[in-house]
Amino acid sequence: MKRLAIAGVALVGLALSAGAKTVWTYWTSGEGKTMRRYISDASGWTLRVVEVEIDGVKGIGTDLRPLQQAKTGSDESQGQDGDLDFTTITDEQGNSYKFIKFGGYFCMDGFDISKSHVTSVVAPDLMDCDGNGYEFSSSSAYITNVVLSSEVRMISPRFLQNANALQHFEPTTFPKLTTIGAYAFGSSDSKHPVPMPSLICPELVEVKDGAFRLSPMTAISMPKVRQVGKAAFYLSSVSGDFDLPCLTNVLDTAFQGSQIGNFKATNLVYVGASAFRSLPNMVDFTAGEKLEYIGDFAFYGYEGSLAHFTPFLPKSLKFLGEQAFAESTKLNSDLVFDIPGITMVPTGCFHHCKTTNYVFKSRIKSVAKNAFTNLPRGSKL
């Protein structure tokens, strides 16, 4: 097989743990117009790669689905156990390359990552990880060590989903990260969560569905986040107060059952079903005057009083879901309806609340069955 030298790009080193590093060899093969580029290491890994450029930085990248161990004289592939350490990549003439991107390229037929048990992933020059979401989905349970670059801008869906054996993850500060993909660090089993450290993400804009589902991670800083996806922090251990001035959308079950504290999002527009359901530590909630949608069970079991929820049912509201404030037993003072966009009080909306008086300043055409069930004695409509 003929190997061709390719012009190199300087590799910027990153201090990593001591020990011998895998050296990947970059080469091409093919005839005529069909040229395929690969990198391989001495332990048997062979990955097909492409040349990429991100923000003026040149390097190479690969879709990790075709992880394989080459078998001489055969088109078949088999699983490979061990490390993926992309610290050193050279061609046969000694030119160095940066590995800057996971995912988004191709899938080579016949390669089955489920046979590959990746135990460590080291990619110190990585900038993007925006693949199809199956880089490690079948082998993540074996991963114990992950070292990425602080330059990462995107983390793909399911990147480390169910990686419950994880022992080391770095860095913990990502100054350029804008998107965390669906189920990237989430778990499907509460008994085997992904043990992620706390993260600092000053430019994070979107946390997608299930990204930290069931995660034991205790804190995340994301002051510029605009949308939190469905079940993004569902039953997670994330705690502390949040002040998110850019946040507009919190989707269904986003924070349900988590440990978050007080919550402030003055530009909030949309609160999905069960988004803030059953939060034992959230007392103060500030949404501002732009809130339009409160879904079913959105604040079920809310622990604060009316004085702590500001503004409560703002005039901007256009939809109020069933049982939105059910079992919020500390809502125990007068409640004033002055919402032109709401003409019906839905089923179970204030079930088991302790509110004593309901005053309707805007026109209510109908009150659904059980909207005010089990009110305290003496309550008035």
Short mmCIF file of C-alpha atoms in Angstrom, two decimals:
data_model
loop_
_atom_site.label_atom_id
_atom_site.label_comp_id
_atom_site.label_asym_id
_atom_site.label_seq_id
_atom_site.Cartn_x
_atom_site.Cartn_y
_atom_site.Cartn_z
CA MET A 1 0.00 0.00 0.00
CA LYS A 2 1.52 3.31 -1.07
CA ARG A 3 1.73 6.02 1.58
CA LEU A 4 1.89 9.67 0.61
CA ALA A 5 3.45 12.50 2.63
CA ILE A 6 1.13 15.46 3.23
CA ALA A 7 2.12 18.97 4.25
CA GLY A 8 2.06 19.27 8.01
CA VAL A 9 0.50 21.63 10.50
CA ALA A 10 2.29 22.50 13.71
CA LEU A 11 0.96 20.58 16.68
CA VAL A 12 0.48 22.58 19.85
CA GLY A 13 1.37 20.46 22.85
CA LEU A 14 -0.73 20.18 26.01
CA ALA A 15 0.61 19.02 29.35
CA LEU A 16 -0.83 15.59 30.03
CA SER A 17 -0.10 12.78 32.41
CA ALA A 18 3.34 11.26 32.16
CA GLY A 19 3.91 8.13 30.15
CA ALA A 20 4.45 6.97 26.59
CA LYS A 21 2.05 8.42 24.04
CA THR A 22 0.55 6.62 21.10
CA VAL A 23 1.94 7.95 17.81
CA TRP A 24 -0.61 7.97 15.04
CA THR A 25 0.63 7.75 11.42
CA TYR A 26 -1.24 9.77 8.81
CA TRP A 27 -1.30 8.32 5.28
CA THR A 28 -3.39 8.02 2.13
CA SER A 29 -4.13 5.19 -0.24
CA GLY A 30 -6.06 4.64 -3.41
CA GLU A 31 -5.88 4.81 -7.17
CA GLY A 32 -7.07 7.36 -9.66
CA LYS A 33 -9.75 9.65 -8.22
CA THR A 34 -10.44 7.44 -5.23
CA MET A 35 -8.17 8.59 -2.44
CA ARG A 36 -8.80 7.56 1.15
CA ARG A 37 -7.01 9.06 4.12
CA TYR A 38 -6.32 7.18 7.32
CA ILE A 39 -4.52 7.41 10.61
CA SER A 40 -3.36 4.34 12.46
CA ASP A 41 -1.31 3.46 15.51
CA ALA A 42 0.89 0.57 16.48
CA SER A 43 -1.75 -1.08 18.66
CA GLY A 44 -4.06 -1.76 15.74
CA TRP A 45 -6.47 1.16 15.57
CA THR A 46 -7.19 2.39 12.04
CA LEU A 47 -9.47 5.40 11.48
CA ARG A 48 -10.52 7.02 8.26
CA VAL A 49 -10.08 10.79 8.48
CA VAL A 50 -10.65 14.01 6.54
CA GLU A 51 -8.81 17.30 6.50
CA VAL A 52 -10.72 20.14 8.17
CA GLU A 53 -10.28 23.79 9.02
CA ILE A 54 -12.03 25.55 11.92
CA ASP A 55 -11.61 29.27 12.50
CA GLY A 56 -8.39 29.24 10.50
CA VAL A 57 -6.97 26.24 12.34
CA LYS A 58 -6.07 23.35 10.06
CA GLY A 59 -6.16 19.76 11.17
CA ILE A 60 -7.88 16.43 10.71
CA GLY A 61 -10.99 14.77 12.08
CA THR A 62 -12.91 11.52 12.01
CA ASP A 63 -16.30 10.00 12.61
CA LEU A 64 -15.58 7.46 15.33
CA ARG A 65 -18.29 5.05 14.26
CA PRO A 66 -15.85 3.13 12.06
CA LEU A 67 -13.54 2.23 14.93
CA GLN A 68 -11.86 -0.99 13.91
CA GLN A 69 -8.81 -3.16 14.11
CA ALA A 70 -7.43 -3.89 10.67
CA LYS A 71 -7.05 -7.55 9.72
CA THR A 72 -4.42 -8.21 7.10
CA GLY A 73 -5.81 -9.70 3.93
CA SER A 74 -9.45 -9.34 4.98
CA ASP A 75 -12.19 -6.78 4.53
CA GLU A 76 -13.66 -7.69 7.89
CA SER A 77 -13.09 -5.77 11.10
CA GLN A 78 -13.10 -6.63 14.75
CA GLY A 79 -13.26 -4.79 18.01
CA GLN A 80 -10.29 -3.06 19.55
CA ASP A 81 -9.73 -2.49 23.26
CA GLY A 82 -7.55 0.26 24.65
CA ASP A 83 -6.89 3.98 24.38
CA LEU A 84 -7.57 6.63 21.77
CA ASP A 85 -4.79 9.14 22.39
CA PHE A 86 -4.62 11.79 19.66
CA THR A 87 -1.78 13.77 21.24
CA THR A 88 0.77 12.91 18.54
CA ILE A 89 -0.10 12.52 14.86
CA THR A 90 2.61 12.51 12.17
CA ASP A 91 3.16 11.43 8.59
CA GLU A 92 6.15 9.39 7.51
CA GLN A 93 8.19 12.54 6.94
CA GLY A 94 7.66 13.73 10.49
CA ASN A 95 5.09 16.46 9.82
CA SER A 96 2.67 16.93 12.73
CA TYR A 97 -1.10 17.34 12.70
CA LYS A 98 -3.78 18.48 15.06
CA PHE A 99 -6.80 16.31 15.69
CA ILE A 100 -9.51 18.97 15.92
CA LYS A 101 -12.86 17.37 15.15
CA PHE A 102 -14.94 14.32 16.03
CA GLY A 103 -17.88 13.33 13.88
CA GLY A 104 -20.00 14.50 11.01
CA TYR A 105 -18.36 12.75 8.09
CA PHE A 106 -19.27 9.24 7.06
CA CYS A 107 -19.97 5.71 8.18
CA MET A 108 -17.90 2.92 6.69
CA ASP A 109 -19.94 -0.22 6.11
CA GLY A 110 -19.18 -3.21 8.25
CA PHE A 111 -17.49 -1.43 11.13
CA ASP A 112 -19.14 -2.10 14.46
CA ILE A 113 -18.11 0.13 17.36
CA SER A 114 -20.02 -2.09 19.76
CA LYS A 115 -17.10 -4.52 19.48
CA SER A 116 -14.64 -1.81 20.50
CA HIS A 117 -14.04 -1.15 24.19
CA VAL A 118 -12.52 2.32 24.39
CA THR A 119 -11.07 2.92 27.84
CA SER A 120 -9.47 6.35 27.42
CA VAL A 121 -10.01 9.28 25.07
CA VAL A 122 -7.33 11.99 24.88
CA ALA A 123 -7.86 14.75 22.30
CA PRO A 124 -5.95 17.83 23.50
CA ASP A 125 -6.51 19.84 20.29
CA LEU A 126 -10.20 19.06 19.82
CA MET A 127 -12.35 22.03 18.75
CA ASP A 128 -15.62 20.48 17.59
CA CYS A 129 -17.48 17.34 18.53
CA ASP A 130 -20.68 17.59 16.52
CA GLY A 131 -21.14 14.14 15.06
CA ASN A 132 -24.22 12.00 14.67
CA GLY A 133 -24.18 11.09 18.32
CA TYR A 134 -22.90 7.54 18.28
CA GLU A 135 -19.16 8.05 18.80
CA PHE A 136 -19.03 6.04 22.01
CA SER A 137 -22.67 5.11 22.57
CA SER A 138 -22.04 1.35 22.44
CA SER A 139 -18.75 1.31 24.32
CA SER A 140 -19.01 4.22 26.75
CA ALA A 141 -19.40 1.92 29.75
CA TYR A 142 -15.69 1.08 29.49
CA ILE A 143 -14.37 4.65 29.40
CA THR A 144 -12.52 5.75 32.53
CA ASN A 145 -10.48 8.73 31.29
CA VAL A 146 -11.38 11.68 29.02
CA VAL A 147 -9.10 14.63 28.24
CA LEU A 148 -10.39 17.23 25.81
CA SER A 149 -9.30 20.72 24.83
CA SER A 150 -10.69 23.83 26.49
CA GLU A 151 -11.24 25.06 22.90
CA VAL A 152 -14.18 22.71 22.34
CA ARG A 153 -17.20 24.57 20.95
CA MET A 154 -19.70 21.73 20.56
CA ILE A 155 -20.21 18.37 22.25
CA SER A 156 -22.20 15.91 20.22
CA PRO A 157 -25.28 13.96 21.31
CA ARG A 158 -24.63 10.85 23.42
CA PHE A 159 -20.92 11.62 23.55
CA LEU A 160 -20.46 9.95 26.94
CA GLN A 161 -23.97 8.66 27.54
CA ASN A 162 -23.98 5.91 30.19
CA ALA A 163 -20.22 6.26 30.79
CA ASN A 164 -20.71 5.20 34.39
CA ALA A 165 -17.09 3.99 34.83
CA LEU A 166 -15.68 7.47 34.20
CA GLN A 167 -13.00 8.40 36.74
CA HIS A 168 -11.31 11.42 35.20
CA PHE A 169 -12.66 14.20 32.96
CA GLU A 170 -10.87 17.41 32.00
CA PRO A 171 -10.96 20.29 31.58
CA THR A 172 -13.86 21.53 33.69
CA THR A 173 -13.86 25.02 32.18
CA PHE A 174 -14.91 25.42 28.54
CA PRO A 175 -14.70 29.13 27.61
CA LYS A 176 -15.91 28.58 24.00
CA LEU A 177 -18.48 25.82 24.41
CA THR A 178 -21.88 26.85 23.00
CA THR A 179 -23.84 23.58 22.72
CA ILE A 180 -24.09 20.38 24.74
CA GLY A 181 -25.86 17.72 22.71
CA ALA A 182 -28.75 15.50 23.69
CA TYR A 183 -27.86 12.89 26.32
CA ALA A 184 -24.18 13.86 26.01
CA PHE A 185 -23.54 13.08 29.69
CA GLY A 186 -26.91 11.59 30.54
CA SER A 187 -27.80 8.19 31.86
CA SER A 188 -30.66 5.81 31.22
CA ASP A 189 -30.20 4.09 34.60
CA SER A 190 -30.33 5.87 37.95
CA LYS A 191 -28.14 3.17 39.50
CA HIS A 192 -25.30 3.83 37.04
CA PRO A 193 -25.04 7.59 36.43
CA VAL A 194 -22.20 9.34 34.63
CA PRO A 195 -19.93 10.81 37.36
CA MET A 196 -19.26 14.24 35.82
CA PRO A 197 -17.43 17.04 37.67
CA SER A 198 -18.90 20.54 37.97
CA LEU A 199 -18.55 22.59 34.79
CA ILE A 200 -17.97 26.26 33.95
CA CYS A 201 -19.34 27.22 30.52
CA PRO A 202 -19.50 31.03 30.16
CA GLU A 203 -20.63 30.97 26.49
CA LEU A 204 -23.01 28.01 26.64
CA VAL A 205 -26.20 28.80 24.70
CA GLU A 206 -28.12 25.52 24.60
CA VAL A 207 -28.30 22.42 26.75
CA LYS A 208 -30.18 19.84 24.73
CA ASP A 209 -32.57 17.07 25.76
CA GLY A 210 -31.33 14.75 28.49
CA ALA A 211 -27.81 16.21 28.45
CA PHE A 212 -27.32 15.64 32.20
CA ARG A 213 -30.24 13.32 32.88
CA LEU A 214 -29.75 11.56 36.25
CA SER A 215 -26.32 13.13 36.57
CA PRO A 216 -24.59 13.36 39.98
CA MET A 217 -22.89 16.56 38.80
CA THR A 218 -23.54 19.16 41.47
CA ALA A 219 -23.00 22.47 39.68
CA ILE A 220 -22.85 24.12 36.28
CA SER A 221 -22.23 27.77 35.39
CA MET A 222 -24.03 28.79 32.18
CA PRO A 223 -24.91 32.50 32.44
CA LYS A 224 -25.70 32.93 28.72
CA VAL A 225 -27.86 29.85 28.20
CA ARG A 226 -30.99 30.51 26.12
CA GLN A 227 -32.69 27.12 26.06
CA VAL A 228 -32.69 24.13 28.37
CA GLY A 229 -34.00 21.02 26.66
CA LYS A 230 -36.39 18.29 27.74
CA ALA A 231 -35.15 16.36 30.79
CA ALA A 232 -31.80 18.14 30.50
CA PHE A 233 -31.29 18.04 34.29
CA TYR A 234 -34.04 15.54 35.13
CA LEU A 235 -33.44 14.03 38.59
CA SER A 236 -29.89 15.37 38.55
CA SER A 237 -27.90 16.53 41.58
CA VAL A 238 -27.32 20.00 40.12
CA SER A 239 -27.85 22.49 42.93
CA GLY A 240 -27.40 26.15 43.79
CA ASP A 241 -29.14 29.33 42.69
CA PHE A 242 -29.43 30.27 39.01
CA ASP A 243 -29.55 33.76 37.49
CA LEU A 244 -30.02 33.30 33.74
CA PRO A 245 -30.86 36.64 32.07
CA CYS A 246 -30.69 35.20 28.52
CA LEU A 247 -32.89 32.16 29.14
CA THR A 248 -36.15 32.12 27.14
CA ASN A 249 -37.22 28.48 26.96
CA VAL A 250 -37.27 25.72 29.57
CA LEU A 251 -38.70 22.58 27.97
CA ASP A 252 -40.64 19.66 29.47
CA THR A 253 -39.19 18.08 32.66
CA ALA A 254 -35.99 20.14 32.21
CA PHE A 255 -35.25 20.52 35.93
CA GLN A 256 -37.82 18.10 37.37
CA GLY A 257 -36.69 16.49 40.60
CA SER A 258 -33.29 18.19 40.62
CA GLN A 259 -31.68 19.99 43.55
CA ILE A 260 -31.60 23.51 42.08
CA GLY A 261 -32.22 26.43 44.42
CA ASN A 262 -33.71 29.82 43.67
CA PHE A 263 -34.24 30.60 40.00
CA LYS A 264 -34.23 33.92 38.14
CA ALA A 265 -34.81 34.29 34.39
CA THR A 266 -36.27 37.70 33.60
CA ASN A 267 -36.60 37.02 29.83
CA LEU A 268 -38.28 33.65 30.24
CA VAL A 269 -41.06 33.02 27.71
CA TYR A 270 -41.80 29.30 27.81
CA VAL A 271 -42.01 26.83 30.72
CA GLY A 272 -42.81 23.31 29.55
CA ALA A 273 -44.74 20.53 31.25
CA SER A 274 -43.25 19.51 34.62
CA ALA A 275 -40.23 21.76 33.92
CA PHE A 276 -39.94 22.83 37.58
CA ARG A 277 -41.88 20.00 39.16
CA SER A 278 -40.99 18.69 42.61
CA LEU A 279 -38.03 20.91 43.46
CA PRO A 280 -37.51 20.77 47.23
CA ASN A 281 -34.94 23.58 47.29
CA MET A 282 -36.51 26.15 44.97
CA VAL A 283 -38.35 28.84 46.92
CA ASP A 284 -37.78 32.08 45.01
CA PHE A 285 -38.77 32.11 41.35
CA THR A 286 -38.50 35.25 39.20
CA ALA A 287 -39.66 35.13 35.60
CA GLY A 288 -40.27 38.73 34.52
CA GLU A 289 -43.06 40.12 32.37
CA LYS A 290 -42.46 38.11 29.17
CA LEU A 291 -43.69 34.71 30.33
CA GLU A 292 -46.31 33.39 27.87
CA TYR A 293 -46.58 29.67 28.48
CA ILE A 294 -46.81 27.56 31.66
CA GLY A 295 -47.31 23.88 30.82
CA ASP A 296 -49.09 21.06 32.62
CA PHE A 297 -47.61 20.29 36.07
CA ALA A 298 -44.98 22.99 35.41
CA PHE A 299 -44.70 24.04 39.08
CA TYR A 300 -46.35 21.04 40.68
CA GLY A 301 -45.40 20.99 44.35
CA TYR A 302 -43.82 24.45 44.30
CA GLU A 303 -42.27 25.14 47.72
CA GLY A 304 -42.60 28.94 47.82
CA SER A 305 -45.40 31.34 48.67
CA LEU A 306 -47.00 33.85 46.33
CA ALA A 307 -44.62 36.49 47.65
CA HIS A 308 -41.69 34.40 46.42
CA PHE A 309 -43.01 33.91 42.87
CA THR A 310 -42.64 37.17 40.96
CA PRO A 311 -44.56 38.11 39.04
CA PHE A 312 -47.20 35.46 39.70
CA LEU A 313 -49.28 34.87 36.55
CA PRO A 314 -48.06 37.95 34.62
CA LYS A 315 -50.31 39.73 32.11
CA SER A 316 -48.18 38.37 29.27
CA LEU A 317 -49.39 34.79 29.97
CA LYS A 318 -51.27 33.10 27.09
CA PHE A 319 -51.40 29.48 28.24
CA LEU A 320 -51.83 27.94 31.67
CA GLY A 321 -51.66 24.16 31.89
CA GLU A 322 -53.52 21.59 33.94
CA GLN A 323 -52.28 21.10 37.52
CA ALA A 324 -49.67 23.78 36.88
CA PHE A 325 -49.52 24.68 40.59
CA ALA A 326 -51.18 21.63 42.12
CA GLU A 327 -49.92 20.53 45.55
CA SER A 328 -48.22 23.90 46.07
CA THR A 329 -49.34 24.00 49.66
CA LYS A 330 -47.45 27.18 50.53
CA LEU A 331 -49.45 29.32 48.10
CA ASN A 332 -51.40 30.64 51.05
CA SER A 333 -52.49 34.23 50.36
CA ASP A 334 -54.82 36.10 48.02
CA LEU A 335 -54.39 35.29 44.35
CA VAL A 336 -55.33 37.91 41.77
CA PHE A 337 -56.15 36.97 38.18
CA ASP A 338 -55.47 39.86 35.83
CA ILE A 339 -54.46 38.00 32.68
CA PRO A 340 -56.24 39.07 29.46
CA GLY A 341 -54.85 36.07 27.55
CA ILE A 342 -56.26 33.44 29.95
CA THR A 343 -60.02 32.87 29.85
CA MET A 344 -60.20 29.44 31.52
CA VAL A 345 -58.79 28.02 34.75
CA PRO A 346 -57.70 24.49 33.77
CA THR A 347 -58.29 21.20 35.57
CA GLY A 348 -56.52 20.85 38.89
CA CYS A 349 -54.53 24.03 38.37
CA PHE A 350 -54.61 24.97 42.08
CA HIS A 351 -55.45 21.60 43.58
CA HIS A 352 -54.52 21.45 47.27
CA CYS A 353 -53.20 25.01 47.38
CA LYS A 354 -53.81 27.01 50.56
CA THR A 355 -54.82 30.22 48.81
CA THR A 356 -57.61 31.92 50.72
CA ASN A 357 -59.11 34.28 48.13
CA TYR A 358 -59.21 34.31 44.35
CA VAL A 359 -59.88 37.69 42.74
CA PHE A 360 -60.67 37.79 39.01
CA LYS A 361 -59.95 41.18 37.42
CA SER A 362 -59.74 39.82 33.89
CA ARG A 363 -62.59 37.93 32.25
CA ILE A 364 -62.71 34.19 32.99
CA LYS A 365 -65.21 32.36 30.80
CA SER A 366 -64.95 28.97 32.47
CA VAL A 367 -63.43 27.12 35.38
CA ALA A 368 -62.56 23.49 34.70
CA LYS A 369 -63.62 20.68 36.98
CA ASN A 370 -61.38 20.34 40.02
CA ALA A 371 -59.49 23.54 39.22
CA PHE A 372 -59.72 24.59 42.87
CA THR A 373 -60.26 21.26 44.63
CA ASN A 374 -59.55 20.83 48.34
CA LEU A 375 -59.31 24.50 49.13
CA PRO A 376 -58.99 25.44 52.79
CA ARG A 377 -62.23 26.22 54.58
CA GLY A 378 -63.27 29.85 54.11
CA SER A 379 -61.67 30.31 50.70
CA LYS A 380 -63.60 32.59 48.35
CA LEU A 381 -63.84 32.97 44.59
#
